[in-house]
PDB file of C-alpha atoms in Angstrom:
ATOM      1  CA  MET A 612    -237.645-104.507   9.600  1.00 59.00           C
ATOM      2  CA  THR A 613    -240.667-103.531   7.663  1.00 62.00           C
ATOM      3  CA  LYS A 614    -243.177-104.897   5.007  1.00 65.00           C
ATOM      4  CA  SER A 615    -244.663-102.876   1.805  1.00 70.00           C
ATOM      5  CA  ILE A 616    -247.834-102.893   0.214  1.00 69.00           C
ATOM      6  CA  GLU A 617    -248.088 -99.915  -2.885  1.00 70.00           C
ATOM      7  CA  PHE A 618    -251.156 -98.817  -4.714  1.00 66.00           C
ATOM      8  CA  LYS A 619    -250.580 -98.498  -8.281  1.00 65.00           C
ATOM      9  CA  ASP A 620    -252.170 -96.850 -11.058  1.00 61.00           C
ATOM     10  CA  LYS A 621    -254.971 -99.135 -12.909  1.00 56.00           C
ATOM     11  CA  ASN A 622    -253.322 -98.933 -16.117  1.00 57.00           C
ATOM     12  CA  ASN A 623    -250.432-101.414 -14.660  1.00 49.00           C
ATOM     13  CA  SER A 624    -250.142-105.060 -14.256  1.00 39.00           C
ATOM     14  CA  ASN A 625    -250.816-105.312 -10.757  1.00 38.00           C
ATOM     15  CA  ASN A 626    -253.145-102.638  -8.586  1.00 41.00           C
ATOM     16  CA  ILE A 627    -251.405-103.689  -5.592  1.00 41.00           C
ATOM     17  CA  ASN A 628    -247.883-105.161  -4.931  1.00 41.00           C
ATOM     18  CA  ASN A 629    -246.643-106.968  -1.750  1.00 42.00           C
ATOM     19  CA  ASN A 630    -242.612-105.807  -1.595  1.00 41.00           C
ATOM     20  CA  ASN A 631    -240.175-105.349   0.680  1.00 40.00           C
ATOM     21  CA  SER A 632    -239.572-101.794   1.569  1.00 37.00           C
ATOM     22  CA  THR A 633    -236.013-101.181  -0.271  1.00 35.00           C
ATOM     23  CA  THR A 634    -235.702 -98.188  -2.095  1.00 33.00           C
ATOM     24  CA  ASN A 635    -236.775 -98.213  -5.890  1.00 38.00           C
ATOM     25  CA  SER A 636    -235.770 -95.812  -8.440  1.00 35.00           C
ATOM     26  CA  THR A 637    -238.157 -92.868  -9.810  1.00 44.00           C
ATOM     27  CA  GLU A 638    -239.226 -94.288 -12.713  1.00 47.00           C
ATOM     28  CA  LYS A 639    -240.036 -97.490 -10.784  1.00 52.00           C
ATOM     29  CA  ASN A 640    -241.993 -95.583  -8.798  1.00 56.00           C
ATOM     30  CA  LYS A 641    -243.368 -93.037 -10.875  1.00 65.00           C
ATOM     31  CA  ASN A 642    -247.360 -94.887 -10.483  1.00 81.00           C
ATOM     32  CA  ILE A 643    -247.198 -95.838  -7.261  1.00 89.00           C
ATOM     33  CA  PHE A 644    -249.679 -93.328  -5.478  1.00 92.00           C
ATOM     34  CA  PHE A 645    -249.094 -94.822  -1.763  1.00 94.00           C
ATOM     35  CA  LYS A 646    -247.558 -97.553   0.032  1.00 95.00           C
ATOM     36  CA  ILE A 647    -248.712 -99.131   3.556  1.00 95.00           C
ATOM     37  CA  ASN A 648    -245.672-100.145   5.568  1.00 95.00           C
ATOM     38  CA  TYR A 649    -245.829-102.668   8.800  1.00 94.00           C
ATOM     39  CA  ASN A 650    -243.232-102.104  10.907  1.00 93.00           C
ATOM     40  CA  PHE A 651    -242.715-105.762  13.065  1.00 93.00           C
ATOM     41  CA  ASP A 652    -240.629-104.091  15.651  1.00 93.00           C
ATOM     42  CA  HIS A 653    -243.669-101.859  16.566  1.00 91.00           C
ATOM     43  CA  ASN A 654    -246.828-103.686  15.316  1.00 93.00           C
ATOM     44  CA  LEU A 655    -248.083-100.733  13.822  1.00 95.00           C
ATOM     45  CA  TYR A 656    -248.968 -99.968  10.057  1.00 96.00           C
ATOM     46  CA  TYR A 657    -248.097 -96.322   8.382  1.00 96.00           C
ATOM     47  CA  LEU A 658    -250.052 -94.642   4.789  1.00 97.00           C
ATOM     48  CA  ILE A 659    -246.822 -93.309   3.180  1.00 95.00           C
ATOM     49  CA  ASP A 660    -248.005 -90.902  -0.103  1.00 94.00           C
ATOM     50  CA  MET A 661    -245.714 -91.442  -2.480  1.00 93.00           C
ATOM     51  CA  LYS A 662    -246.279 -87.778  -3.947  1.00 90.00           C
ATOM     52  CA  VAL A 663    -247.898 -88.775  -7.416  1.00 86.00           C
ATOM     53  CA  GLY A 664    -251.020 -87.227  -8.779  1.00 84.00           C
ATOM     54  CA  TYR A 665    -252.996 -85.383  -6.324  1.00 84.00           C
ATOM     55  CA  GLY A 666    -252.104 -87.175  -3.628  1.00 92.00           C
ATOM     56  CA  THR A 667    -253.374 -89.246  -0.362  1.00 96.00           C
ATOM     57  CA  LEU A 668    -255.446 -87.372   2.106  1.00 97.00           C
ATOM     58  CA  TYR A 669    -256.791 -89.107   5.177  1.00 97.00           C
ATOM     59  CA  LYS A 670    -260.292 -88.288   6.886  1.00 98.00           C
ATOM     60  CA  ILE A 671    -259.915 -86.234  10.283  1.00 97.00           C
ATOM     61  CA  GLU A 672    -262.376 -87.855  12.754  1.00 95.00           C
ATOM     62  CA  GLU A 673    -261.110 -85.752  15.859  1.00 95.00           C
ATOM     63  CA  LYS A 674    -259.488 -82.541  16.665  1.00 96.00           C
ATOM     64  CA  THR A 675    -256.003 -82.636  14.399  1.00 97.00           C
ATOM     65  CA  ILE A 676    -253.658 -79.826  15.245  1.00 96.00           C
ATOM     66  CA  ILE A 677    -252.133 -77.758  11.964  1.00 96.00           C
ATOM     67  CA  PHE A 678    -248.406 -77.545  10.945  1.00 94.00           C
ATOM     68  CA  GLU A 679    -246.693 -75.712   8.929  1.00 93.00           C
ATOM     69  CA  ASN A 680    -247.935 -76.060   5.537  1.00 93.00           C
ATOM     70  CA  SER A 681    -250.961 -77.993   6.275  1.00 96.00           C
ATOM     71  CA  ILE A 682    -252.969 -78.665   3.530  1.00 97.00           C
ATOM     72  CA  ILE A 683    -257.025 -79.478   4.101  1.00 98.00           C
ATOM     73  CA  ASN A 684    -259.408 -80.475   1.879  1.00 97.00           C
ATOM     74  CA  ILE A 685    -263.072 -79.834   2.162  1.00 97.00           C
ATOM     75  CA  GLY A 686    -265.523 -80.002  -0.668  1.00 95.00           C
ATOM     76  CA  GLU A 687    -264.141 -79.301  -3.842  1.00 95.00           C
ATOM     77  CA  SER A 688    -261.582 -76.267  -1.892  1.00 97.00           C
ATOM     78  CA  TYR A 689    -258.374 -76.399  -0.543  1.00 97.00           C
ATOM     79  CA  LEU A 690    -256.710 -74.583   2.420  1.00 97.00           C
ATOM     80  CA  VAL A 691    -253.067 -73.935   2.915  1.00 96.00           C
ATOM     81  CA  PHE A 692    -252.181 -72.841   6.487  1.00 96.00           C
ATOM     82  CA  SER A 693    -248.883 -71.357   7.324  1.00 92.00           C
ATOM     83  CA  PHE A 694    -247.688 -69.576  10.689  1.00 85.00           C
ATOM     84  CA  ASN A 695    -245.334 -66.364  11.145  1.00 67.00           C
ATOM     85  CA  LYS A 696    -245.908 -64.698   7.684  1.00 61.00           C
ATOM     86  CA  ALA A 697    -248.660 -62.873   8.978  1.00 54.00           C
ATOM     87  CA  THR A 698    -246.723 -59.645  10.598  1.00 54.00           C
ATOM     88  CA  ASN A 699    -245.095 -59.895   7.196  1.00 55.00           C
ATOM     89  CA  LEU A 700    -248.342 -59.510   5.532  1.00 57.00           C
ATOM     90  CA  GLU A 701    -249.849 -56.072   6.799  1.00 55.00           C
ATOM     91  CA  GLY A 702    -247.019 -54.734   8.794  1.00 57.00           C
ATOM     92  CA  ASP A 703    -249.331 -54.578  11.644  1.00 60.00           C
ATOM     93  CA  ALA A 704    -248.390 -54.716  15.888  1.00 58.00           C
ATOM     94  CA  ASN A 705    -251.336 -56.171  16.438  1.00 70.00           C
ATOM     95  CA  LEU A 706    -250.492 -59.428  14.943  1.00 75.00           C
ATOM     96  CA  SER A 707    -249.068 -62.268  16.613  1.00 79.00           C
ATOM     97  CA  GLU A 708    -246.508 -64.937  15.546  1.00 80.00           C
ATOM     98  CA  ASP A 709    -249.205 -67.128  16.831  1.00 86.00           C
ATOM     99  CA  ASP A 710    -251.848 -65.988  14.370  1.00 90.00           C
ATOM    100  CA  LEU A 711    -252.786 -68.489  11.461  1.00 92.00           C
ATOM    101  CA  PHE A 712    -252.042 -67.309   7.515  1.00 93.00           C
ATOM    102  CA  LEU A 713    -254.713 -68.716   5.514  1.00 95.00           C
ATOM    103  CA  LYS A 714    -255.196 -69.281   1.880  1.00 96.00           C
ATOM    104  CA  ILE A 715    -258.318 -70.588   0.113  1.00 97.00           C
ATOM    105  CA  TYR A 716    -258.661 -72.236  -2.953  1.00 96.00           C
ATOM    106  CA  SER A 717    -261.881 -73.333  -4.440  1.00 91.00           C
ATOM    107  CA  SER A 718    -263.586 -74.092  -7.915  1.00 83.00           C
ATOM    108  CA  GLU A 719    -264.069 -70.466  -8.141  1.00 81.00           C
ATOM    109  CA  GLY A 720    -260.703 -69.382  -7.893  1.00 85.00           C
ATOM    110  CA  GLU A 721    -258.178 -68.218  -5.388  1.00 86.00           C
ATOM    111  CA  TYR A 722    -259.041 -66.162  -2.436  1.00 91.00           C
ATOM    112  CA  ASN A 723    -257.356 -63.353  -1.346  1.00 90.00           C
ATOM    113  CA  PRO A 724    -255.094 -64.570   1.562  1.00 90.00           C
ATOM    114  CA  MET A 725    -256.329 -64.554   5.654  1.00 92.00           C
ATOM    115  CA  ILE A 726    -255.157 -64.112   8.821  1.00 91.00           C
ATOM    116  CA  ILE A 727    -257.268 -65.356  11.516  1.00 93.00           C
ATOM    117  CA  GLN A 728    -256.005 -64.607  15.491  1.00 90.00           C
ATOM    118  CA  SER A 729    -254.906 -66.265  18.398  1.00 88.00           C
ATOM    119  CA  CYS A 730    -258.386 -64.810  20.302  1.00 83.00           C
ATOM    120  CA  GLY A 731    -258.184 -66.875  23.700  1.00 81.00           C
ATOM    121  CA  ASP A 732    -261.155 -69.247  22.984  1.00 88.00           C
ATOM    122  CA  LYS A 733    -262.632 -68.292  20.024  1.00 94.00           C
ATOM    123  CA  ILE A 734    -263.881 -70.734  18.055  1.00 97.00           C
ATOM    124  CA  TYR A 735    -263.614 -69.708  13.820  1.00 98.00           C
ATOM    125  CA  LYS A 736    -266.581 -71.527  11.947  1.00 98.00           C
ATOM    126  CA  LEU A 737    -265.801 -72.073   8.013  1.00 98.00           C
ATOM    127  CA  GLY A 738    -268.556 -73.370   5.616  1.00 97.00           C
ATOM    128  CA  ARG A 739    -270.884 -72.010   3.002  1.00 96.00           C
ATOM    129  CA  THR A 740    -273.169 -69.775   4.733  1.00 96.00           C
ATOM    130  CA  GLU A 741    -273.201 -66.288   5.943  1.00 96.00           C
ATOM    131  CA  LYS A 742    -272.797 -67.122   9.872  1.00 94.00           C
ATOM    132  CA  CYS A 743    -269.113 -68.922   9.453  1.00 97.00           C
ATOM    133  CA  ASP A 744    -266.306 -66.576  10.156  1.00 97.00           C
ATOM    134  CA  VAL A 745    -264.935 -68.283   6.902  1.00 97.00           C
ATOM    135  CA  VAL A 746    -267.051 -68.314   3.865  1.00 96.00           C
ATOM    136  CA  ILE A 747    -266.081 -70.332   1.057  1.00 96.00           C
ATOM    137  CA  ARG A 748    -268.276 -70.344  -2.004  1.00 92.00           C
ATOM    138  CA  ASP A 749    -268.410 -74.305  -2.268  1.00 95.00           C
ATOM    139  CA  LYS A 750    -271.719 -75.889  -2.442  1.00 94.00           C
ATOM    140  CA  MET A 751    -269.916 -79.140  -1.665  1.00 96.00           C
ATOM    141  CA  LEU A 752    -269.615 -77.820   1.902  1.00 97.00           C
ATOM    142  CA  SER A 753    -271.777 -77.648   4.870  1.00 97.00           C
ATOM    143  CA  ARG A 754    -273.493 -74.782   6.225  1.00 97.00           C
ATOM    144  CA  VAL A 755    -270.802 -74.804   9.369  1.00 98.00           C
ATOM    145  CA  HIS A 756    -268.068 -77.358   7.575  1.00 98.00           C
ATOM    146  CA  CYS A 757    -265.098 -77.036  10.088  1.00 98.00           C
ATOM    147  CA  ILE A 758    -263.902 -75.123  12.899  1.00 98.00           C
ATOM    148  CA  LEU A 759    -260.537 -73.706  13.564  1.00 98.00           C
ATOM    149  CA  PHE A 760    -259.354 -72.740  17.165  1.00 96.00           C
ATOM    150  CA  PHE A 761    -256.214 -72.556  19.381  1.00 95.00           C
ATOM    151  CA  LEU A 762    -255.577 -74.204  22.424  1.00 94.00           C
ATOM    152  CA  ASP A 763    -252.640 -75.093  24.307  1.00 93.00           C
ATOM    153  CA  ASN A 764    -250.065 -73.022  21.638  1.00 91.00           C
ATOM    154  CA  ASN A 765    -251.232 -74.927  19.005  1.00 94.00           C
ATOM    155  CA  TRP A 766    -253.718 -74.599  16.501  1.00 96.00           C
ATOM    156  CA  TYR A 767    -257.014 -77.379  15.611  1.00 97.00           C
ATOM    157  CA  ILE A 768    -258.683 -77.823  12.995  1.00 98.00           C
ATOM    158  CA  GLN A 769    -261.836 -79.859  13.327  1.00 98.00           C
ATOM    159  CA  ASP A 770    -264.450 -81.543  10.915  1.00 98.00           C
ATOM    160  CA  GLY A 771    -268.262 -80.233  11.666  1.00 97.00           C
ATOM    161  CA  ASN A 772    -269.818 -77.558  13.755  1.00 95.00           C
ATOM    162  CA  GLU A 773    -269.072 -76.687  17.441  1.00 93.00           C
ATOM    163  CA  ASP A 774    -271.723 -78.913  18.993  1.00 94.00           C
ATOM    164  CA  GLY A 775    -269.735 -82.039  17.480  1.00 91.00           C
ATOM    165  CA  ASN A 776    -272.115 -82.662  14.260  1.00 95.00           C
ATOM    166  CA  GLU A 777    -270.295 -84.131  11.487  1.00 97.00           C
ATOM    167  CA  SER A 778    -270.285 -82.554   8.048  1.00 98.00           C
ATOM    168  CA  THR A 779    -271.452 -84.545   4.694  1.00 96.00           C
ATOM    169  CA  ASN A 780    -268.148 -85.062   2.927  1.00 96.00           C
ATOM    170  CA  GLY A 781    -266.070 -84.821   5.846  1.00 97.00           C
ATOM    171  CA  THR A 782    -262.534 -82.615   6.166  1.00 98.00           C
ATOM    172  CA  TRP A 783    -259.821 -84.034   4.599  1.00 98.00           C
ATOM    173  CA  ILE A 784    -255.776 -83.531   4.985  1.00 98.00           C
ATOM    174  CA  TYR A 785    -252.849 -83.977   2.913  1.00 97.00           C
ATOM    175  CA  ALA A 786    -250.528 -87.476   4.353  1.00 96.00           C
ATOM    176  CA  LEU A 787    -247.147 -85.205   4.360  1.00 90.00           C
ATOM    177  CA  ASP A 788    -245.635 -87.542   6.824  1.00 92.00           C
ATOM    178  CA  ASP A 789    -245.916 -91.476   7.623  1.00 94.00           C
ATOM    179  CA  ILE A 790    -249.510 -91.650   9.219  1.00 95.00           C
ATOM    180  CA  GLU A 791    -250.055 -94.029  11.578  1.00 96.00           C
ATOM    181  CA  ILE A 792    -253.228 -96.351  10.557  1.00 97.00           C
ATOM    182  CA  LYS A 793    -255.764 -96.851  12.941  1.00 95.00           C
ATOM    183  CA  ASP A 794    -258.999 -98.807  12.709  1.00 96.00           C
ATOM    184  CA  GLY A 795    -262.280 -97.493  11.027  1.00 96.00           C
ATOM    185  CA  MET A 796    -259.678 -94.901   9.373  1.00 97.00           C
ATOM    186  CA  LYS A 797    -260.702 -93.085   5.899  1.00 97.00           C
ATOM    187  CA  PHE A 798    -258.169 -92.434   3.381  1.00 97.00           C
ATOM    188  CA  LYS A 799    -258.285 -91.596  -0.157  1.00 96.00           C
ATOM    189  CA  SER A 800    -255.863 -91.233  -2.959  1.00 93.00           C
ATOM    190  CA  ASN A 801    -256.201 -91.108  -6.932  1.00 85.00           C
ATOM    191  CA  SER A 802    -259.989 -91.732  -7.180  1.00 84.00           C
ATOM    192  CA  CYS A 803    -260.605 -94.239  -4.531  1.00 92.00           C
ATOM    193  CA  ASN A 804    -261.489 -94.014  -1.092  1.00 94.00           C
ATOM    194  CA  PHE A 805    -260.289 -96.379   1.462  1.00 96.00           C
ATOM    195  CA  THR A 806    -261.301 -97.826   4.831  1.00 96.00           C
ATOM    196  CA  CYS A 807    -258.953 -99.380   7.848  1.00 96.00           C
ATOM    197  CA  LYS A 808    -259.933-102.768   9.598  1.00 94.00           C
ATOM    198  CA  LEU A 809    -257.270-103.950  11.820  1.00 90.00           C
ATOM    199  CA  GLU A 810    -258.059-107.339  13.202  1.00 80.00           C
TER     200      GLU A 810
END
């Protein structure tokens, strides 16, 4: 059994609406940005993006696995990741199926697609300075904003630099699936920021 809370557009009569998590029509859900579902059986809360507007993103607080079609927001830029496309891009025999295919969209436009190779324990730095492996022209980014690395057959992204210093504006990932809400978790939707407190 679940119970849900919906976040709606401010132009609606109710911003927060409690209801049972039954299936609603598309017309009824068109202004709902996200839901928070409580699962009584597991005693857990889940964040569910409703695919309206710019989506719902949650802040990365620890190393996070990158999945196919993961979308990351840093500053005013967006990173889109995929796999198994690298070999089709160049036809280079040196490319591996573990290599990461990255597209960057910034306020200055779309960057050329790039391939991040899975080279042992190499850490790739992303940020606004030339010392980064991936330089993104975005004034909202930290000098080293986040890092990418390949570990135990998975690609990970982590906010901040390799020394553990956090970025100024954070690294945010789209909630493509239902996300378990944890104490202190931060997320944003529409133009609102939220911090979760579990008591």
